[in-house]
mmCIF file of C-alpha atoms in Angstrom:
data_model
loop_
_atom_site.group_PDB
_atom_site.id
_atom_site.type_symbol
_atom_site.label_atom_id
_atom_site.label_comp_id
_atom_site.label_asym_id
_atom_site.label_seq_id
_atom_site.Cartn_x
_atom_site.Cartn_y
_atom_site.Cartn_z
ATOM 1 C CA UNK A 17 -2.785 201.339 80.120
ATOM 2 C CA UNK A 18 -1.473 204.621 81.500
ATOM 3 C CA UNK A 19 -2.831 208.138 81.445
ATOM 4 C CA UNK A 20 -0.569 210.924 80.258
ATOM 5 C CA UNK A 21 -1.394 214.447 81.374
ATOM 6 C CA UNK A 22 0.109 217.094 79.099
ATOM 7 C CA UNK A 23 1.107 220.530 80.341
ATOM 8 C CA UNK A 24 2.211 223.839 78.813
ATOM 9 C CA UNK A 25 3.565 223.615 75.249
ATOM 10 C CA UNK A 26 2.835 219.888 74.951
ATOM 11 C CA UNK A 27 -0.833 220.480 75.737
ATOM 12 C CA UNK A 28 -0.942 223.243 73.124
ATOM 13 C CA UNK A 29 0.704 221.062 70.459
ATOM 14 C CA UNK A 30 -1.582 218.111 71.151
ATOM 15 C CA UNK A 31 -4.722 220.192 71.434
ATOM 16 C CA UNK A 32 -5.772 218.180 74.464
ATOM 17 C CA UNK A 33 -4.787 217.822 78.086
ATOM 18 C CA UNK A 34 -4.967 214.067 78.613
ATOM 19 C CA UNK A 35 -4.122 210.993 76.529
ATOM 20 C CA UNK A 36 -4.503 207.278 77.192
ATOM 21 C CA UNK A 37 -1.568 205.078 76.203
ATOM 22 C CA UNK A 38 -2.190 201.350 75.724
ATOM 23 C CA UNK A 39 0.067 198.512 74.723
ATOM 24 C CA UNK A 40 3.197 199.312 76.703
ATOM 25 C CA UNK A 41 5.291 196.332 77.797
ATOM 26 C CA UNK A 42 4.724 195.109 81.346
ATOM 27 C CA UNK A 43 8.121 196.455 82.481
ATOM 28 C CA UNK A 44 7.667 199.857 80.824
ATOM 29 C CA UNK A 45 9.339 202.939 82.194
ATOM 30 C CA UNK A 46 8.945 206.665 81.577
ATOM 31 C CA UNK A 47 11.378 206.509 78.636
ATOM 32 C CA UNK A 48 9.275 203.794 76.953
ATOM 33 C CA UNK A 49 6.114 205.854 77.423
ATOM 34 C CA UNK A 50 7.776 208.949 75.959
ATOM 35 C CA UNK A 51 9.073 206.957 72.965
ATOM 36 C CA UNK A 52 5.614 205.463 72.346
ATOM 37 C CA UNK A 53 4.052 208.903 72.600
ATOM 38 C CA UNK A 54 6.548 210.297 70.062
ATOM 39 C CA UNK A 55 5.581 207.517 67.621
ATOM 40 C CA UNK A 56 1.848 208.049 68.103
ATOM 41 C CA UNK A 57 1.911 211.845 68.261
ATOM 42 C CA UNK A 58 4.978 213.075 66.326
ATOM 43 C CA UNK A 59 3.943 216.697 66.853
ATOM 44 C CA UNK A 60 4.968 216.271 70.508
ATOM 45 C CA UNK A 61 8.537 215.166 69.707
ATOM 46 C CA UNK A 62 11.216 215.439 70.866
ATOM 47 C CA UNK A 63 10.446 214.482 74.465
ATOM 48 C CA UNK A 64 13.975 213.586 75.602
ATOM 49 C CA UNK A 65 14.353 216.848 77.516
ATOM 50 C CA UNK A 66 10.909 216.634 79.184
ATOM 51 C CA UNK A 67 10.872 215.542 82.829
ATOM 52 C CA UNK A 68 8.155 213.172 83.940
ATOM 53 C CA UNK A 69 6.158 213.500 87.137
ATOM 54 C CA UNK A 70 4.549 210.612 88.995
ATOM 55 C CA UNK A 71 2.573 211.226 92.191
ATOM 56 C CA UNK A 72 3.751 214.858 92.453
ATOM 57 C CA UNK A 73 7.443 213.887 92.193
ATOM 58 C CA UNK A 74 9.843 214.414 89.305
ATOM 59 C CA UNK A 75 11.164 211.029 88.229
ATOM 60 C CA UNK A 76 14.000 209.852 85.955
ATOM 61 C CA UNK A 77 13.248 208.246 82.610
ATOM 62 C CA UNK A 78 14.120 204.863 84.156
ATOM 63 C CA UNK A 79 11.216 205.096 86.644
ATOM 64 C CA UNK A 80 8.877 202.114 86.281
ATOM 65 C CA UNK A 81 5.252 202.622 85.255
ATOM 66 C CA UNK A 82 2.556 200.429 86.731
ATOM 67 C CA UNK A 83 -0.694 199.725 84.938
ATOM 68 C CA UNK A 84 -3.029 202.628 85.641
ATOM 69 C CA UNK A 85 -0.190 205.099 86.281
ATOM 70 C CA UNK A 86 -0.733 208.803 85.660
ATOM 71 C CA UNK A 87 2.316 210.389 84.081
ATOM 72 C CA UNK A 88 2.542 214.153 83.793
ATOM 73 C CA UNK A 89 4.700 215.688 81.061
#
């Protein structure tokens, strides 16, 4: 399970600041989390242009996500 923190327009579209995302594969990356989020919350799509942040650092879509990660979009 990871926590996704939404900022700016994404937070406005979702109507909430934080979402929990369960069921990602063990080797999930930022791209997999964004794709899952688009399926679960289509009002947030498209997310291809949105940069992810892990631990205060912008990361590429190929960055691995550990269980318990906090991804900011």
